[in-house]
Structures are given as structure tokens and as C-alpha cells.
Amino acid sequence: MLRRFCRPYRRWFVIGPLTKVVEVLFEIVTPLLVAHMIDRAVAGADSSELLSIVGLLAAMAVVGFLSTLACQKVAALTAQGFGTDLRSALYAQVNELSQEQVDAFGTASLITRITSDVNQLQLAVALTIRMLIRWPVLAVLSVLSALLIDWHLGLVFLLCLPVVGVIFWVVMGRSLPFFRVAQEKLDRVSAIVREGLAGTRVVRAFVREGHEQQRFEQAAAEQADVSVSAGRLSALLNPLTLLVLDAGIAAILVLGGGRVYAGNLTQGQLVAFVTYMNQALVAVGYVANLVITYTRAGASARRVTEVLNAVPSVRTAADAQAGLPAAPACALELRDVSFTYPGGGAPALQHVSLSVPCGARLGIIGGTGSGKSTLASLFARSYDASAGSVSVLGQDVRAWDLAQLRGCMGYVPQRVALVRGTVRSNLLWGRDDATDAELWEALERAQAADFVRALDEGLDAPVEADGRNFSGGQRQRLTIARALVRQPRVLVLDDASSALDYATDARLRAALQEMDGLDATVIVSQRVASVRAADLICVLSGGEVMGLGSHDELARGCAVYREICETQHVDLPEACMLEGGR
Ligand SMILES: Nc1ncnc2c1ncn2[C@@H]1O[C@H](COP(=O)(O)OP(=O)(O)OP(=O)(O)O)[C@@H](O)[C@H]1O
Ligand SMILES: [Mg+2]
């Protein structure tokens, strides 16, 4: 699965290790040259012969160093390229996933997967180029060279290898599960950090810092515990293997001494032999580290592919119809729609049926948690109904091309989402090619033109992440303007005026009323004043429709609606004056 991200860098995966092979060959030849030099020196060779060997050694060192540099560069380029490609792919995939799937993964977990897990994989890629060939080849060639020098002594070393193998197998087998758990714990830590940072003001206002701190410390401690357990196991690997190999070297020195004395081995050869053993030993240590890195990367790879393999649950059907429906009789229609959030017990909507004629306005009112936002989100297909069908502009949402459906819809979510940039860059989310005049028109309609004009930079005024340099009401109006820039055919306002004063709210509704090209407007609110002028009002309670009709009809016949009116002190004459005044 992840192999395709390596493919563009195929040649580096060949060239990088090749430079390493040059380095390894030099490392293998060096002890032989040194042995030769020692033996010649012992035999009383003249200094010019020895110097030429030194010169050769120096030249090899320089070439080896250069090839190391080349390999480092190749490895860095490949790992960074691979990581960037993978991150982009993950990000694109996350954007494709339905809200339901994003909820299921959890935002925090998606973030750690895109950051920390990809980092692990990047490290594995870099090590593949720099180490994967180098150390095993060095180990094998060192052992072979040693055997060629003196196979009797070499047998001691060969005895050590199976022991090392068993140590590896046991330690890695046991630590593998820990790495996965450690990443999951990291998800939890970042979830808490995210919540804490997002809600800093709330945390302070409720004096919950201590509590939050404690929650964070606990999660961090759990993560640390698991990492320490994993680390403790893998930390055994190096010392254990070194212990075995050192014991082997000790034995070789004792036995080798005897063989030199007996004349079966020269001094130079014994030195070369020990050098090879040392090289093999270091190499095995590095191979152990490689195995650890790969084990961790394996755990990360699984988490990353889980995201990449997720099939977006809401997407355009293969037989979706292209082209927009011209003038449907019915702008919005729900037929016996029920919806339950994944994993979320009680249904959020039950058997909702309603139909909004073209050009009409639908108001949705109800207490908190009654299902208003859920209902509003079905039109843009943020979620798919669990049962029943949703039609927009005369066509089932499942039969729409998803991009087209969302393209003709202006959706103002309940939770304002502005992004870092400028007022203009945020508004252009609505439509890339909107002119400044169109942006101002949208701002006028959204009752946002006044305060934007008052900003020094106007449309180029900076917007911080989440729009936190604007007030709640200003943010809401910018979000509405953004939806209007799109010149939508269906406008969905989810509690979009909750932070506006009554007069501004009324002006906003009047301005929306005059908009051309709107086939339907959906206004979600807890306030009677916001929905009372709608052609059709849907009263929700506990996910069920309690009443459906105009304000007057409901005021007469729907107990729940009357109760809402009463709690908001809506008595008709006064409310009429307020509306009539505009
Ligand atoms: N992402 C979600 N996962 C699980 N349950 C959810 C989710 N969003 C909402 N719910 C549940 O669905 C029900 C309806 O929520 P919804 O957001 O539609 O209410 P609402 O009428 O918009 O409330 P409010 O006026 O407070 O915005 C609630 O019981 C809520 O707990
Ligand atoms: Mg809501």
C-alpha cells in the first residue's frame, strides 16, 4: 500500500545503497591492508613500501567519506519527499472521508497519524537507504573474511550467531504490540491538548486548569509508561547481543593467541581477524536498531494505511446524474427520514417527512439537542440518512454529483469555521472567482459590510485561526457572507444568527428575502423571531416532528410551538410590530 509512495524515488533506493556498498567494500579491504602492513613491518620492510600502503588507505578513506555524504543526501531527499507525498495523500483522503468516518477516527488521532506516524515511516525510509544494505552486508562480509583468514577460529564466531538470532526473535515479538499502544496513547495526549487549547478561555473561566492539567498529566504518564515498557524490552537487545559477541571475541583472543604461537596465524592476521569480529559486532548492533525502527514503522504503517484504505462512505454514486435540475417543483424533500449517529444510542431524527416548495423558506425550531443541526446537515450530505430519503432540487442526494450538490448549496454551520488568512481569502472559499464587488454585495446582505469597511485594511484585514480576532456576531456574519458569495440555490443557516441582536437579525432576514436565484432557504434557530416568517416551520423535539406549518397555524395548533412562543414572550401584536417596522 505504502509502496506506491516510494515508487517516485525508486532510483534513489538503488543509488543510495550502492554508494554504501562502495563504503562497505573499503571497510572490508582495510583490515587486510592493515594486516599486510603489520606483517611487512614485522618482517622489516622499508618505510617507502609502508608509506604507499598508508597513501592507499588515506585515498580509500576520502572516497568512502564522499560516498557517505552522497548517500546521506539521497536518503534525506527521499525520506522528505516520501513523507511530504504521504502527508498530502493523507490530508486529501481525510477531506474525502465523511463526517461520520472522521468522527470515528477522531480528529486528534488523524493529526497524530499525519504527523508522528508519518515521521516514523520517514525514519524507516531514510534508514532503508542508509543502513539496510550496509550493516547486513558488512556483517556477512566481515564474517566471511574472518573465516577465510582462519576457519578454525571462525567457528567460534559462527556459534554465537544462532544465540543472537533467538534473542532478536524473543525481544521483537514481545515489544511489537507495545508500539501500537504507544501511538494510541499519543492520540489521547494530543486529543487533550487540542481540547485544552481550543477551549482555553472556557477552561480559565471555569477555573478548570488544575483538572485539565491533571487529565493531561495522567494521559502523558500513561503514554510514557507504555513507551518505557516498549523501550525497556528493546533496550535489552543491544546489551544482550553485545554480551554474546564479546564473549565470542574473548574466546577468539585466547584461542588465537595459541594459534599465533604455534605459527598457524601471523600477528597481522590476528589483528585483522579481531577487527572483522568487531565490525560484525557493531553491524549486528545496528541491525538490531534497524529491526526496532522497522517494528515501530510497521505499527505506524498500519495506522496510516487504515486511513488511506478507508472508503469514503459518502461519495458520488457511479450512476450520479451530471447537470443541475432546472426548475423542480419541490426544492427540498424528506421522506420518512431517520438518522442515528454511529455509535450514538438514541436516534437523532425519527420519521421526519416534509417538503419545501421551490422558492420557499423552511424554518426549523426546537430545544437544544432536538436534532435541528442533524436535520440541516442532511441536505449537504454531511451524513447519509439511516433510513428514508432526502431530495434536493427534485433529486435524491445520493444521485447527485457530490461536488455539484455542495457547489449549489450555501451552508452556514452552527460552529463558525473561519480560517487563518484575510477577510477576502475566507470569502473566496464561497467561490474562487468572485469579484470584489460581489464580495461587498455578499457582505452587505450578511450585514457585515459596516464593520469590514471600518477595518483599516478592509477586505485584506487579517483573520486569525478560527476568526478569533472577531467577535462572535462578526464571525457569524462573515460566515454567512461566505455562503452568499457562492450565490447558492439552497441556503442553509444553522443557528447562524444566534449571536446577532434582534434588529440585525431582522435586517439580515429581510436582505436574504430579496435574494435572487434562491430555490430554498433553511433557517435553523431556537428563536421564534428568526423562523416565524418562514413559509414552513418544522418543530422538533427529541428528533421527532411535533408540528409542521406556518407560524399562525402552529401558534393555533401545536402545543410545543406555543410553549416555545410563551417562554420567549412572543405575543403576536408585539412580534408583528417588530416585523412590520422593517
Ligand atoms: N457527532 C455526533 N455524534 C453523536 N451524537 C451526536 C452528534 N452530534 C449530535 N449528536 C446527538 O444528536 C442529537 C441532536 O443533536 P443536534 O446537534 O442535531 O441538536 P440541535 O437541535 O442542533 O441542538 P442545538 O440547538 O443545541 O444546536 C443530540 O442528542 C446529540 O447528542
Ligand atoms: Mg444545532
Short mmCIF file of N, CA and C and ligand atoms in Angstrom, two decimals, residues 103 341 344 348 366-375 383 414 495 526, ligand 1:
data_model
loop_
_atom_site.label_atom_id
_atom_site.label_comp_id
_atom_site.label_asym_id
_atom_site.label_seq_id
_atom_site.Cartn_x
_atom_site.Cartn_y
_atom_site.Cartn_z
N ASP A 103 -15.35 11.38 12.54
CA ASP A 103 -15.74 11.20 13.95
C ASP A 103 -15.19 9.89 14.49
N TYR A 341 -26.64 8.63 14.93
CA TYR A 341 -25.18 8.83 14.81
C TYR A 341 -24.49 7.51 15.06
N GLY A 344 -23.95 6.18 18.50
CA GLY A 344 -24.64 7.10 19.42
C GLY A 344 -26.07 6.71 19.69
N ALA A 348 -31.18 10.42 16.39
CA ALA A 348 -31.22 11.88 16.46
C ALA A 348 -32.40 12.43 15.67
N GLY A 366 -36.65 24.20 17.73
CA GLY A 366 -36.72 23.15 18.73
C GLY A 366 -35.69 23.41 19.81
N GLY A 367 -35.84 22.71 20.91
CA GLY A 367 -34.92 22.90 22.03
C GLY A 367 -33.53 22.40 21.69
N THR A 368 -32.60 22.61 22.60
CA THR A 368 -31.24 22.16 22.33
C THR A 368 -31.19 20.63 22.32
N GLY A 369 -30.48 20.09 21.35
CA GLY A 369 -30.38 18.63 21.23
C GLY A 369 -31.58 17.99 20.57
N SER A 370 -32.47 18.81 19.97
CA SER A 370 -33.69 18.23 19.40
C SER A 370 -33.46 17.67 18.00
N GLY A 371 -32.28 17.92 17.42
CA GLY A 371 -31.99 17.33 16.10
C GLY A 371 -31.98 18.33 14.96
N LYS A 372 -32.00 19.62 15.29
CA LYS A 372 -32.07 20.65 14.23
C LYS A 372 -30.83 20.62 13.33
N SER A 373 -29.66 20.64 13.96
CA SER A 373 -28.43 20.65 13.15
C SER A 373 -28.30 19.37 12.35
N THR A 374 -28.69 18.27 12.97
CA THR A 374 -28.63 16.98 12.28
C THR A 374 -29.47 17.05 11.01
N LEU A 375 -30.69 17.56 11.14
CA LEU A 375 -31.59 17.67 10.00
C LEU A 375 -30.97 18.56 8.92
N TYR A 383 -23.96 13.81 6.32
CA TYR A 383 -24.25 12.44 6.72
C TYR A 383 -25.30 11.90 5.76
N GLN A 414 -23.29 25.68 12.41
CA GLN A 414 -23.56 26.27 13.72
C GLN A 414 -22.26 26.72 14.37
N ASP A 495 -28.46 28.05 12.92
CA ASP A 495 -28.31 28.92 14.09
C ASP A 495 -27.33 30.06 13.79
N GLN A 526 -33.30 28.66 17.57
CA GLN A 526 -34.10 28.39 18.76
C GLN A 526 -35.05 29.54 19.00
N1 LIG B 1 -21.40 13.93 16.04
C1 LIG B 1 -22.33 13.39 16.85
N2 LIG B 1 -22.17 12.13 17.33
C2 LIG B 1 -23.08 11.56 18.13
N3 LIG B 1 -24.19 12.17 18.53
C3 LIG B 1 -24.43 13.41 18.12
C4 LIG B 1 -23.51 14.10 17.26
N4 LIG B 1 -24.00 15.33 17.01
C5 LIG B 1 -25.16 15.41 17.67
N5 LIG B 1 -25.44 14.28 18.34
C6 LIG B 1 -26.65 13.98 19.14
O1 LIG B 1 -27.78 14.12 18.29
C7 LIG B 1 -28.80 14.81 18.94
C8 LIG B 1 -29.24 16.01 18.12
O2 LIG B 1 -28.16 16.92 18.01
P1 LIG B 1 -28.26 18.25 17.16
O3 LIG B 1 -26.91 18.81 17.10
O4 LIG B 1 -28.94 17.95 15.88
O5 LIG B 1 -29.19 19.14 18.09
P2 LIG B 1 -29.64 20.64 17.85
O6 LIG B 1 -31.10 20.63 17.82
O7 LIG B 1 -28.93 21.23 16.71
O8 LIG B 1 -29.16 21.32 19.21
P3 LIG B 1 -28.64 22.83 19.43
O9 LIG B 1 -29.82 23.73 19.44
O10 LIG B 1 -28.02 22.76 20.78
O11 LIG B 1 -27.69 23.13 18.35
C9 LIG B 1 -28.28 15.19 20.32
O12 LIG B 1 -28.84 14.29 21.24
C10 LIG B 1 -26.79 14.99 20.23
O13 LIG B 1 -26.30 14.46 21.44
#
